[in-house]
Coordinates of C-alpha atoms and ligand atoms in Angstrom, one line a residue:
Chain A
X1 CA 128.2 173.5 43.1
X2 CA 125.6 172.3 45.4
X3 CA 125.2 168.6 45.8
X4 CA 122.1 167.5 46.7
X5 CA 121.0 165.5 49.7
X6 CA 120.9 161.6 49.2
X7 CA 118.2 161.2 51.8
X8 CA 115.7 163.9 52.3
X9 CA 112.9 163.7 55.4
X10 CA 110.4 166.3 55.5
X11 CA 107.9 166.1 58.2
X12 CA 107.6 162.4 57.5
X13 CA 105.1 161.6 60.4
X14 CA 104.2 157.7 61.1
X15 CA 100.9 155.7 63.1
X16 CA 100.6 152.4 63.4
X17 CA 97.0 151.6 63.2
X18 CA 95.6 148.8 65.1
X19 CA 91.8 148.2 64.5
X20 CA 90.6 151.4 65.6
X21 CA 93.1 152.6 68.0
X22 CA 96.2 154.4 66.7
X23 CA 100.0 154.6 68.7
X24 CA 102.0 157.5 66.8
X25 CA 105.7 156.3 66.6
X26 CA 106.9 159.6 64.6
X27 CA 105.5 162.8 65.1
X28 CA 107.8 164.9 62.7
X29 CA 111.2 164.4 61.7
X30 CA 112.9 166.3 59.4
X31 CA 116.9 165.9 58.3
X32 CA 118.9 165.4 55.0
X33 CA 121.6 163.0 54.6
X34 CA 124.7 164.2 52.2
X35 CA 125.9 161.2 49.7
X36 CA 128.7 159.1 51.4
X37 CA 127.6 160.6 54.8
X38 CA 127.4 158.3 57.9
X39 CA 125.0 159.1 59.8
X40 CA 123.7 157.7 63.3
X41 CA 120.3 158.3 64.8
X42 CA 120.1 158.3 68.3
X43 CA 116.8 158.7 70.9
X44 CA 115.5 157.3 74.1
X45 CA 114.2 153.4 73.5
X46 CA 110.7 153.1 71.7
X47 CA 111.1 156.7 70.0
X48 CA 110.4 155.3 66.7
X49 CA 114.4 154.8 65.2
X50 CA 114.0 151.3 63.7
X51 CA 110.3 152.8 62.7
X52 CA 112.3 155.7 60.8
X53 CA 114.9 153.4 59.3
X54 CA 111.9 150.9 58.1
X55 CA 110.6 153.8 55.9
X56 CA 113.9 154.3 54.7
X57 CA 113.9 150.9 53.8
X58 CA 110.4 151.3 52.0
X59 CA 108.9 148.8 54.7
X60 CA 106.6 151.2 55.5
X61 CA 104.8 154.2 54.1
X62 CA 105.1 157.3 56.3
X63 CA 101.7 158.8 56.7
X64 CA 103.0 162.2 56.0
X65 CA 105.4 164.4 55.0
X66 CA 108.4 164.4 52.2
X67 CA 110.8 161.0 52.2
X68 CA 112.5 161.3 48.8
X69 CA 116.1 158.9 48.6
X70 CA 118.1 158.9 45.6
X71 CA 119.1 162.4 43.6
X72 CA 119.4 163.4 39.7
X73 CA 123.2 162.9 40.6
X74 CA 123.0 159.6 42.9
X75 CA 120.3 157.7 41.5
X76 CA 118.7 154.7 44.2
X77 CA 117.0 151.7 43.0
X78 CA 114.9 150.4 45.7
X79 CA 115.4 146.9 45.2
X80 CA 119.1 146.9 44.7
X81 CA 120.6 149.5 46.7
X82 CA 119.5 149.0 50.6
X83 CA 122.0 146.8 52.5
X84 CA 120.6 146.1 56.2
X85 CA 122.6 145.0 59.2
X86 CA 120.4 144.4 62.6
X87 CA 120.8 143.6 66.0
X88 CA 121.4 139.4 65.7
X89 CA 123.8 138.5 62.8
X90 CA 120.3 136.6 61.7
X91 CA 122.9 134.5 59.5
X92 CA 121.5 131.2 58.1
X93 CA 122.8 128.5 60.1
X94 CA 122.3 125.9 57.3
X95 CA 124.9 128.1 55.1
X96 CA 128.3 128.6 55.6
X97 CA 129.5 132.2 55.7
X98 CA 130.2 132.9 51.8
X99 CA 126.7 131.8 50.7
X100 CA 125.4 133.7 53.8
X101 CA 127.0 136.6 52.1
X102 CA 125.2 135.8 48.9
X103 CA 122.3 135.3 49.7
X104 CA 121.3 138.9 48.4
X105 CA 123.0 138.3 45.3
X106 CA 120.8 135.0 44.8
X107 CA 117.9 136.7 45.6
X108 CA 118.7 139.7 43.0
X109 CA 119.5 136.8 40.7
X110 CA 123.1 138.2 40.0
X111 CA 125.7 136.6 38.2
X112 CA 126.9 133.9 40.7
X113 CA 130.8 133.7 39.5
X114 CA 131.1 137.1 40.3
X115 CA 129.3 137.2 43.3
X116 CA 131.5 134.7 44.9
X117 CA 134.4 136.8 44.0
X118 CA 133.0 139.7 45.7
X119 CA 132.4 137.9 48.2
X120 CA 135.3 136.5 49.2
X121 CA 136.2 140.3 48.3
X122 CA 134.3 141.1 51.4
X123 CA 134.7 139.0 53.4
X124 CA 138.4 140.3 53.3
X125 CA 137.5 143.7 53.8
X126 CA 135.7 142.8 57.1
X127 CA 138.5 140.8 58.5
X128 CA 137.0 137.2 58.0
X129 CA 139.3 135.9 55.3
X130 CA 139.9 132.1 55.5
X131 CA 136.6 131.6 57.6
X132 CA 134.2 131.4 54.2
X133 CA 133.4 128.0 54.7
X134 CA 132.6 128.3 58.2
X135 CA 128.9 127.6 59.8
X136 CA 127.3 130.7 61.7
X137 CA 127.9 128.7 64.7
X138 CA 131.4 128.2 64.7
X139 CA 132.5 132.3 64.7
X140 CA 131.8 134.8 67.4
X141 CA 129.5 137.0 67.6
X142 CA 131.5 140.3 66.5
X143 CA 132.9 137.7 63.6
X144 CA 129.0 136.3 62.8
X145 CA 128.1 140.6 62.5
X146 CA 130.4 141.4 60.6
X147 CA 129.9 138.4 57.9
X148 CA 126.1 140.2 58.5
X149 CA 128.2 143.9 57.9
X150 CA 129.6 142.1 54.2
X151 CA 126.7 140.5 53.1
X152 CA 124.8 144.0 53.4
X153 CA 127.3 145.4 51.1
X154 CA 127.1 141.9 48.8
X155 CA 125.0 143.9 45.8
X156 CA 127.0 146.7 46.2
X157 CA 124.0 148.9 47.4
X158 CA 124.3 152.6 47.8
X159 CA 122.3 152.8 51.0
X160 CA 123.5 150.7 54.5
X161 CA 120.8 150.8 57.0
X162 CA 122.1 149.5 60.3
X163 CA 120.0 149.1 63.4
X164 CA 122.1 148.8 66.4
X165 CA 124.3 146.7 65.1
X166 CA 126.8 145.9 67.7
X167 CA 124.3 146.6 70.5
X168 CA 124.5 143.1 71.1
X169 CA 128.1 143.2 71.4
X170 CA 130.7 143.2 74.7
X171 CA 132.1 147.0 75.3
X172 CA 135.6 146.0 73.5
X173 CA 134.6 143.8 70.8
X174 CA 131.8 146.7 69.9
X175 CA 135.0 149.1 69.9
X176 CA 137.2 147.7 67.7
X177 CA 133.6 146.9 65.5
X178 CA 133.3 150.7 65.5
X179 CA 137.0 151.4 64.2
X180 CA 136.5 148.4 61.7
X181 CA 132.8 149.5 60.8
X182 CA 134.5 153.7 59.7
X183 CA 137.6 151.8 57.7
X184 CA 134.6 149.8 55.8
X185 CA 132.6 153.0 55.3
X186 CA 135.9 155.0 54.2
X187 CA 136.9 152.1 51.6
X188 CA 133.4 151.5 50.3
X189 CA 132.1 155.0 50.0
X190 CA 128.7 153.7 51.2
X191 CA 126.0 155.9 52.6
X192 CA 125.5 154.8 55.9
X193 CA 122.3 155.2 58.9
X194 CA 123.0 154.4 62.0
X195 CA 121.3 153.7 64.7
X196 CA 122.3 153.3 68.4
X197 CA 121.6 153.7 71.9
X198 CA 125.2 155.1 72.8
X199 CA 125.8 158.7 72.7
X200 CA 130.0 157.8 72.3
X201 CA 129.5 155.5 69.9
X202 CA 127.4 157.9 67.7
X203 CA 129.6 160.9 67.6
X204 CA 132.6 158.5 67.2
X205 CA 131.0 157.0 64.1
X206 CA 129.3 159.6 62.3
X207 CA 129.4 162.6 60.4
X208 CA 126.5 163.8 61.2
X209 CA 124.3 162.6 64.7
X210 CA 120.4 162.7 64.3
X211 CA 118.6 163.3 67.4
X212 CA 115.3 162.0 68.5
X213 CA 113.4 162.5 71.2
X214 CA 111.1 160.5 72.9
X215 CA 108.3 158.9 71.3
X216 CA 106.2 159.8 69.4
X217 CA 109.6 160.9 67.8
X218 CA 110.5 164.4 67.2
X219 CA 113.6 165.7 65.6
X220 CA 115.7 167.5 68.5
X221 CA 118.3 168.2 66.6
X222 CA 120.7 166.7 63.5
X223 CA 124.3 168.2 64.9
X224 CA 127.1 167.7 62.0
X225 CA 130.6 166.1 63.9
X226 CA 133.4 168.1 62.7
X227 CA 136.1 165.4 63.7
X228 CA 138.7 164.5 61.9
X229 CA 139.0 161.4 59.4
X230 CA 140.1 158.8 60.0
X231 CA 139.0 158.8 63.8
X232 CA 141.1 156.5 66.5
X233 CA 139.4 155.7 69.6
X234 CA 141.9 158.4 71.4
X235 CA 139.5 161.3 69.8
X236 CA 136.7 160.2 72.0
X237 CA 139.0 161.5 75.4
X238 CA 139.2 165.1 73.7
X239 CA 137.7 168.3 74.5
X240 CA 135.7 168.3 71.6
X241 CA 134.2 165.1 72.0
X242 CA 133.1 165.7 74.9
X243 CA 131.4 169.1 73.8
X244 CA 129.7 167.0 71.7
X245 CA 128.6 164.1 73.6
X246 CA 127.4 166.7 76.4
X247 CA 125.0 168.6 73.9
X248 CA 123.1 165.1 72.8
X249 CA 122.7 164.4 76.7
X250 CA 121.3 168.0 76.8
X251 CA 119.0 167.1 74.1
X252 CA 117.7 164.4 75.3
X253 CA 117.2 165.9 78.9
X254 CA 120.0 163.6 80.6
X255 CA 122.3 166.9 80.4
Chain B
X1 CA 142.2 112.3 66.1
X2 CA 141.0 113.3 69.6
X3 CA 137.4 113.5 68.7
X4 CA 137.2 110.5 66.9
X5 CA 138.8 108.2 70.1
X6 CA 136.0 109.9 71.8
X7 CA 133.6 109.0 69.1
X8 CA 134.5 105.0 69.0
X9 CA 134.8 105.7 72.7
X10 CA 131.0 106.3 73.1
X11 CA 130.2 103.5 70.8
X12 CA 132.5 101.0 72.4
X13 CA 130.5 102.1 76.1
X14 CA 126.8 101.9 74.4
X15 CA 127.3 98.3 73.1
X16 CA 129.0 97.4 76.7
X17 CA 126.0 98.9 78.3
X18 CA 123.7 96.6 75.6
X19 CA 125.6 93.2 76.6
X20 CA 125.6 94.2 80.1
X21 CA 121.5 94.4 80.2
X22 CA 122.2 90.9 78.4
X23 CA 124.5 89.6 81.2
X24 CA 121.9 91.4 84.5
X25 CA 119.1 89.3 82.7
X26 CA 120.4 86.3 82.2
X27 CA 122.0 86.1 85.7
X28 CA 118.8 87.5 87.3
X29 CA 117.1 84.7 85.8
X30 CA 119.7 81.9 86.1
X31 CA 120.4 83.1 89.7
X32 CA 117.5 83.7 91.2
X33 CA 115.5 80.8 89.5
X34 CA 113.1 82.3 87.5
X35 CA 110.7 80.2 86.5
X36 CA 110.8 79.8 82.2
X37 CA 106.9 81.1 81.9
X38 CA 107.8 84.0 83.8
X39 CA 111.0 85.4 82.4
X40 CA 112.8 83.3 79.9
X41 CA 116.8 83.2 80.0
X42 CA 118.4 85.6 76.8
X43 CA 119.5 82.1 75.7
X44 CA 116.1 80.5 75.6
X45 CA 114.9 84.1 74.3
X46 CA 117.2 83.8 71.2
X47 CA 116.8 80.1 70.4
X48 CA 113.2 80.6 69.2
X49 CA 115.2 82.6 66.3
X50 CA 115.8 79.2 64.9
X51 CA 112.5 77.7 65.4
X52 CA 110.5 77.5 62.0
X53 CA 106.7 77.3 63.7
X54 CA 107.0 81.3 64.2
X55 CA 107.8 82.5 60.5
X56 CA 109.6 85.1 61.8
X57 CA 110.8 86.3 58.6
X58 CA 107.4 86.5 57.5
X59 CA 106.0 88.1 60.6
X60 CA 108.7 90.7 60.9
X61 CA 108.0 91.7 57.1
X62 CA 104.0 92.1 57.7
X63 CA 104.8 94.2 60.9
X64 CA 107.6 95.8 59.3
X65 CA 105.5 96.9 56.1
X66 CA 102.9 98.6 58.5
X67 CA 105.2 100.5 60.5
X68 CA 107.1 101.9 57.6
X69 CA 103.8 102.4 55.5
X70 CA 102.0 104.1 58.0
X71 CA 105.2 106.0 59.1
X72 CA 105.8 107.5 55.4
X73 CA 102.4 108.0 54.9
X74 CA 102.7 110.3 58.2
X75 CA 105.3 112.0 56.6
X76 CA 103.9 112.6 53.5
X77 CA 100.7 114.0 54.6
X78 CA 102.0 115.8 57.7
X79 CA 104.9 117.9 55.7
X80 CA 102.3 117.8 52.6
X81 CA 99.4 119.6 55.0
X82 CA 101.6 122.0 56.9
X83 CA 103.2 123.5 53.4
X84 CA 99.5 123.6 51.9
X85 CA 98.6 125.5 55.5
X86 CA 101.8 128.1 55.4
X87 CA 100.8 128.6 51.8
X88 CA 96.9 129.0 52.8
X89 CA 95.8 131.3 55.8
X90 CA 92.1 130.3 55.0
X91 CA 93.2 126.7 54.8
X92 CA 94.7 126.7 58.5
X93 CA 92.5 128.9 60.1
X94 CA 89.4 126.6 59.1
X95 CA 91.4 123.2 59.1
X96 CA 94.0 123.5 61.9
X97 CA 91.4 123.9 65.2
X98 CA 89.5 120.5 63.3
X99 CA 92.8 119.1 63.6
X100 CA 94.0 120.2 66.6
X101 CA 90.2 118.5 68.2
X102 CA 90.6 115.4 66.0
X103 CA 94.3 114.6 67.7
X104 CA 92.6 114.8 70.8
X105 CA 90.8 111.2 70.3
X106 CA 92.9 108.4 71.5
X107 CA 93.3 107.1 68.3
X108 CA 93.8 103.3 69.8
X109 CA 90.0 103.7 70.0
X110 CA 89.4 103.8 66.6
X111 CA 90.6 100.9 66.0
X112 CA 88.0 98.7 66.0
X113 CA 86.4 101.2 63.8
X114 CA 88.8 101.3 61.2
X115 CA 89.3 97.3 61.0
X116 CA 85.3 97.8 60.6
X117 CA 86.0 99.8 57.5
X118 CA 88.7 98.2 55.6
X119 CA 88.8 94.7 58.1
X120 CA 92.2 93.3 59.2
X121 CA 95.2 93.4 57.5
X122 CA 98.4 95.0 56.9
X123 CA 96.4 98.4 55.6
X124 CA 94.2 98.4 58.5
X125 CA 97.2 98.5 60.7
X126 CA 99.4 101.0 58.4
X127 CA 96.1 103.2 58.7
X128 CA 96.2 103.0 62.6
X129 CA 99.9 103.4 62.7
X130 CA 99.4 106.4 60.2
X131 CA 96.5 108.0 62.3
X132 CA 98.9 108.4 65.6
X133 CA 102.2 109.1 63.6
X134 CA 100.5 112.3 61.6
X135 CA 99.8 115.0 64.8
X136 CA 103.3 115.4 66.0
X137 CA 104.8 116.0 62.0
X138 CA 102.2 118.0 60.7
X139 CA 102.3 120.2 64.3
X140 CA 106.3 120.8 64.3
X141 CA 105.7 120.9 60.5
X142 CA 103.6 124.3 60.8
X143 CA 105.1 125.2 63.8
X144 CA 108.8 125.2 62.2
X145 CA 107.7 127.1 59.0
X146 CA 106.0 129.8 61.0
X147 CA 109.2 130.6 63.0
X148 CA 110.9 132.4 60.9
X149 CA 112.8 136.0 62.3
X150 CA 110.8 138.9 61.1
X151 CA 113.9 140.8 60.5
X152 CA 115.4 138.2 57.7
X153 CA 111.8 138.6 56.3
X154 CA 112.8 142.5 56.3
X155 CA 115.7 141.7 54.7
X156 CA 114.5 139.9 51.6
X157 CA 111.7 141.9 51.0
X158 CA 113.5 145.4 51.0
X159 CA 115.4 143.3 47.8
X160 CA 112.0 142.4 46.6
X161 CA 112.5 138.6 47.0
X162 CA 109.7 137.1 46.2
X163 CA 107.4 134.9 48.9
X164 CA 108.9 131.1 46.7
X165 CA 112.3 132.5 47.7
X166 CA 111.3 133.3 51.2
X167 CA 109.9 130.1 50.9
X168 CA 113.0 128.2 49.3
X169 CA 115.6 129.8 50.7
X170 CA 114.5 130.7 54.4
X171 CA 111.1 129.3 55.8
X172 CA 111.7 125.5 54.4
X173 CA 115.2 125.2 55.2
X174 CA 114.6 126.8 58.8
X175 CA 111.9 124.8 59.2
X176 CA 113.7 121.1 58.4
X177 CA 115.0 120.9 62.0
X178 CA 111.2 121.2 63.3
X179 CA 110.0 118.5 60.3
X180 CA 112.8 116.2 61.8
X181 CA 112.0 116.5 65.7
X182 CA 108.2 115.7 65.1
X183 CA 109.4 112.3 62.6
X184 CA 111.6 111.1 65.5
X185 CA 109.0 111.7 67.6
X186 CA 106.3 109.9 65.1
X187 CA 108.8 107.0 64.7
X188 CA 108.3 105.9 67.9
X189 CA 104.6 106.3 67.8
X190 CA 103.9 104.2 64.1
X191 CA 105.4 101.2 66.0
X192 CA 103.2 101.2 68.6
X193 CA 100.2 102.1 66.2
X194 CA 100.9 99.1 64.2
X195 CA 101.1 97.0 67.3
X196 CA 98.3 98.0 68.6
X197 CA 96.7 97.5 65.3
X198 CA 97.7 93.8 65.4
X199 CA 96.1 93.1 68.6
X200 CA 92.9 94.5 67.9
X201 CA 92.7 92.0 64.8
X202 CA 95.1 90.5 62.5
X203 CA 96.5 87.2 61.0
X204 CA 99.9 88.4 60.4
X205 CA 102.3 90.3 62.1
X206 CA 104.9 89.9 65.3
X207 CA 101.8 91.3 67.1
X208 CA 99.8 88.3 66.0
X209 CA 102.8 86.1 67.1
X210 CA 102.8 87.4 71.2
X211 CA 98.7 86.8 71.0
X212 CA 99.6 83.2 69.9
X213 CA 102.3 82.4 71.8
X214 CA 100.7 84.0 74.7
X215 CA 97.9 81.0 74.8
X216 CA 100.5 78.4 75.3
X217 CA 102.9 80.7 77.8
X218 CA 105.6 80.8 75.4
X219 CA 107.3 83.8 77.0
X220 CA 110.5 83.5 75.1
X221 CA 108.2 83.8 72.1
X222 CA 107.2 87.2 73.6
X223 CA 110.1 88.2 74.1
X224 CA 111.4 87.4 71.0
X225 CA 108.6 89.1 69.3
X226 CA 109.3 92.1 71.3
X227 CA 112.5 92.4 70.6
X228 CA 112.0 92.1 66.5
X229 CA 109.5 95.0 67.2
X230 CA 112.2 97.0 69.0
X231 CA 114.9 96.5 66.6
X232 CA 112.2 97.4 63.5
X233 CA 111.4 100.8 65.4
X234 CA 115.1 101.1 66.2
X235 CA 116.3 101.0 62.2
X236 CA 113.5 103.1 61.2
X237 CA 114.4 106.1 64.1
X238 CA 118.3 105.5 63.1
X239 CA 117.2 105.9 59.2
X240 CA 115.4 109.3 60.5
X241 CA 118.5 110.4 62.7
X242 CA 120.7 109.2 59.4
X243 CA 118.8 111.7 57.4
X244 CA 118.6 114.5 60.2
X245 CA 122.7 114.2 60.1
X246 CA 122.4 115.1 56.5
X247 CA 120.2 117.5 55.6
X248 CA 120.2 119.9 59.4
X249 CA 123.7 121.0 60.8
X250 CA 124.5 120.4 64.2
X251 CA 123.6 123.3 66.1
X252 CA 120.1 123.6 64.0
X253 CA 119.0 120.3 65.0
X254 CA 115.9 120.7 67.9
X255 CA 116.9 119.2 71.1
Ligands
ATP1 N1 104.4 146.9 64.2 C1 104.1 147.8 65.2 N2 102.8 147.9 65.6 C2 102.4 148.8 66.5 N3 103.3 149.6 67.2 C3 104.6 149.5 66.9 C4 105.1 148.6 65.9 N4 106.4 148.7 65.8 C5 106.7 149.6 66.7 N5 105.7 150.1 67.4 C6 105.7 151.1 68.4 O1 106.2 152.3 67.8 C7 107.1 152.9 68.7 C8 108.4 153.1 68.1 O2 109.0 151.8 67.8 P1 110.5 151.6 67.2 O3 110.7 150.2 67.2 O4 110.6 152.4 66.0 O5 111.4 152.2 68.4 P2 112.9 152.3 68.6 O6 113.3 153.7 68.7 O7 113.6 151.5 67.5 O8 113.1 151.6 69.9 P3 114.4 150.7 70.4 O9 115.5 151.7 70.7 O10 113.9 150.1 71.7 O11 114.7 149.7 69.4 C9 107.2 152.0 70.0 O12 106.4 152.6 71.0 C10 106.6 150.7 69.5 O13 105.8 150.2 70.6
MG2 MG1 114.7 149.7 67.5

């Protein structure tokens, strides 16, 4: 049996219209995403990645082309099953950290009781127990994004869009967020989009590594990573790796 | 344990440095002979307390009543306006410029105009204190509810929040910090619009009192007077700071 792709882009092709004038940010991208695949997207700055993930999100309406989420197997509810993760933690510095990860549970109106269990739920599973009544302000930052990481996951959505997450991040904080980011994806089953700027850090993470190139953005290539699960950080000084990390440079004319 | 030595510690120092500025004055004056028209001693300064002739309790009230009339009237308005305005783009594109000219006029000049319109009293004087007090809350007001991070907007609209929880839960809760910054600021301003109001006309007020007591050089009178109008503007900032402490946590407060 076949299983059909979760995410399906078709020539999706995106212009953001200003007045009269119009900047193309995606020219044609075309990739499917399996269910329970993580997948990163990378491309040179200003290629159109959040752009893409934004239409995934239903921000915005491609102009063009096929974008189809959900299957007859996995179906997707719009409103209830994108989490997002960006840059900044963006946590709510009036809240502490377990209604920060509520917050999308409020705002679905879902059963509060519960909620907080899952929460706190969560909050385990990203490493933060004990620190739910915390401010935003009192936790680091790798701490504050991954309170951010568990209150995407909060409503139990189906779909994780994550825009650089840990770009923001020092190099060995944002490696032990990588190996605690593939034990959350392996325990919650999630479908997960990636994006990132680092080459490493997207083959490391993903199943499958969507390249872009620059703007307006055109699909190079979507490579699968054959690597095996689960992934320590050792993998990333093997041969393969590096036959990996040396195409995506190729791709993007770094090579 | 630590933090609170440090705590009684700074309170301990900041009523030192208060009888300290007591002790440099009344040396400065005892020492060097200053004559009693000129710069009366803190003694002579607090014996008018007990003098009945100034009605001091009377006085304080009337001048008291204006500030905090005007001052919550400031409030109201300001806060009122800037939620209409974040509700309204019309409303603030055609209202905000008016406004924005209309702070420009030294309100001290209207006085005379306003004391035409509704003559002396303690309304007259709430109205001027009211007039100064409203630019800086309704400014930070608007100000505070249109900084909100377009990415948390993101987030709640990809669950369909709707724009009252934006509202409730984001925009009104980021914006309290701004609301408070502007009301300290105001505080300051409403006592120095009601004085102002007093001395342009009145028949009440500790503004009233240093006009009188001014005929007969009654300096300690003035500086009695000045130092009731002080303490007023000193209760009403604390009751604003008192209220900041509650509602915004520490590292969302502006300044
Ligand atoms: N709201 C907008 N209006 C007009 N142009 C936009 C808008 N958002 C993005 N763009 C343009 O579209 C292009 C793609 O932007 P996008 O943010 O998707 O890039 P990106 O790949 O995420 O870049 P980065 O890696 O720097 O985050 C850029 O050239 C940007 O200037
Ligand atoms: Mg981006």
């Amino acid at each position: 049996m076949v299983t059909e792709p979760f995410i399906h882009l078709a020539n999706v092709r995106k212009a953001y219209r200003k007045g009269e004038e119009e900047f193309l940010a995606i020219s044609d991208v075309t990739f499917d995403v399996m269910p329970g695949e993580m997948v990163s997207l990378v491309g040179p700055s200003g290629c159109g990645k959040t752009t893409l993930l934004k239409i995934l999100a239903g921000l915005h309406a491609a102009d063009s082309g096929e974008v189809r989420v959900g299957s007859a197997a996995h179906s997707f509810d719009p409103a209830r099953d994108i989490g997002m993760v960006f840059q900044q933690p963006l946590l709510l510095k009036w809240r502490r950290i377990l209604e920060n990860v509520l917050l999308p549970a409020e705002i679905l109106g879902l059963p509060m009781a519960e909620s907080r269990d899952r929460a706190l739920e969560l909050l385990a599973l990203v490493g933060l127990s004990g620190f739910e009544d915390k401010r935003p302000y009192e936790l680091s930052g790798g701490m504050q994004q991954r309170a951010a990481i568990a209150r995407a996951l909060i409503h139990n959505p189906k779909l994780i869009l994550m825009d650089e997450p840990f770009g923001a991040l020092d190099a060995l904080t944002r490696e032990n967020m990588n190996l605690e980011l593939l034990r959350i994806w392996r325990e919650s089953h999630k479908t997960i989009v990636f994006v990132t700027h680092s080459i490493a850090e997207a083959v490391f993470l993903s199943t499958r590594v969507v390249v872009l190139t620059a703007g307006p953005a055109r699909m190079a290539d979507s490579i699968p990573i054959d690597l095996p699960l689960p992934r320590r950080l050792d993998v990333k000084t093997t041969e393969v790796f590096g036959t990996y990390t040396r195409r995506i440079y190729q791709l993007l004319g770094m090579g | 344990m630590n933090k609170r030595f440090e705590k009684s510690q700074k309170y301990a120092i900041a009523v030192l440095a208060h009888v300290a500025l007591l002790l440099v004055w009344y040396l400065f004056v005892v020492i060097g002979k200053v004559p009693h028209f000129i710069m009366p001693s803190p003694v002579a300064t607090f014996e008018t307390i007990f003098t009945p002739t100034y009605g001091w309790v009377n006085n304080i009230l009337v001048t008291a009543t204006e500030i905090f009339g005007g001052y919550f009237l400031a409030v109201i308005v300001g806060v009122g306006l800037a939620l209409v305005f974040s509700w309204s783009n019309a409303l603030e594109t055609v209202l905000m410029p008016l406004l924005v000219s209309l702070n420009m006029i030294p309100k001290v000049a209207l006085g005379p105009l306003i004391i035409v319109w509704f003559s002396y009293g303690i309304l007259t004087n709430s109205i001027i204190a009211f007039s100064i007090a409203f630019f800086p809350i309704i400014l930070t007001t608007a100000r505070g509810l249109r900084e909100v991070e377009p990415d948390l907007l993101d987030l709640v609209r990809t669950l369909k929040g709707s724009r009252w929880q934006i509202f409730t839960k984001i925009q009104l809760p980021g914006a309290l910090p701004y609301i408070f910054a502007g009301m300290k600021v105001a505080s300051i301003l409403a006592v120095a619009g009601a004085i102002v109001g007093e001395f342009l006309g009145s028949s009440k007020g500790l503004g009233y009192v240093m006009l009188q007591v001014q005929v007969n050089l009654d300096t300690a009178g003035m500086f009695m007077s000045v130092i009731f109008v002080t303490l007023i503007g000193v209760a009403l900032y604390g009751m604003v700071v008192g209220l900041e402490r509650l509602f915004v946590p520490r590292d969302a407060r502006v300044q």
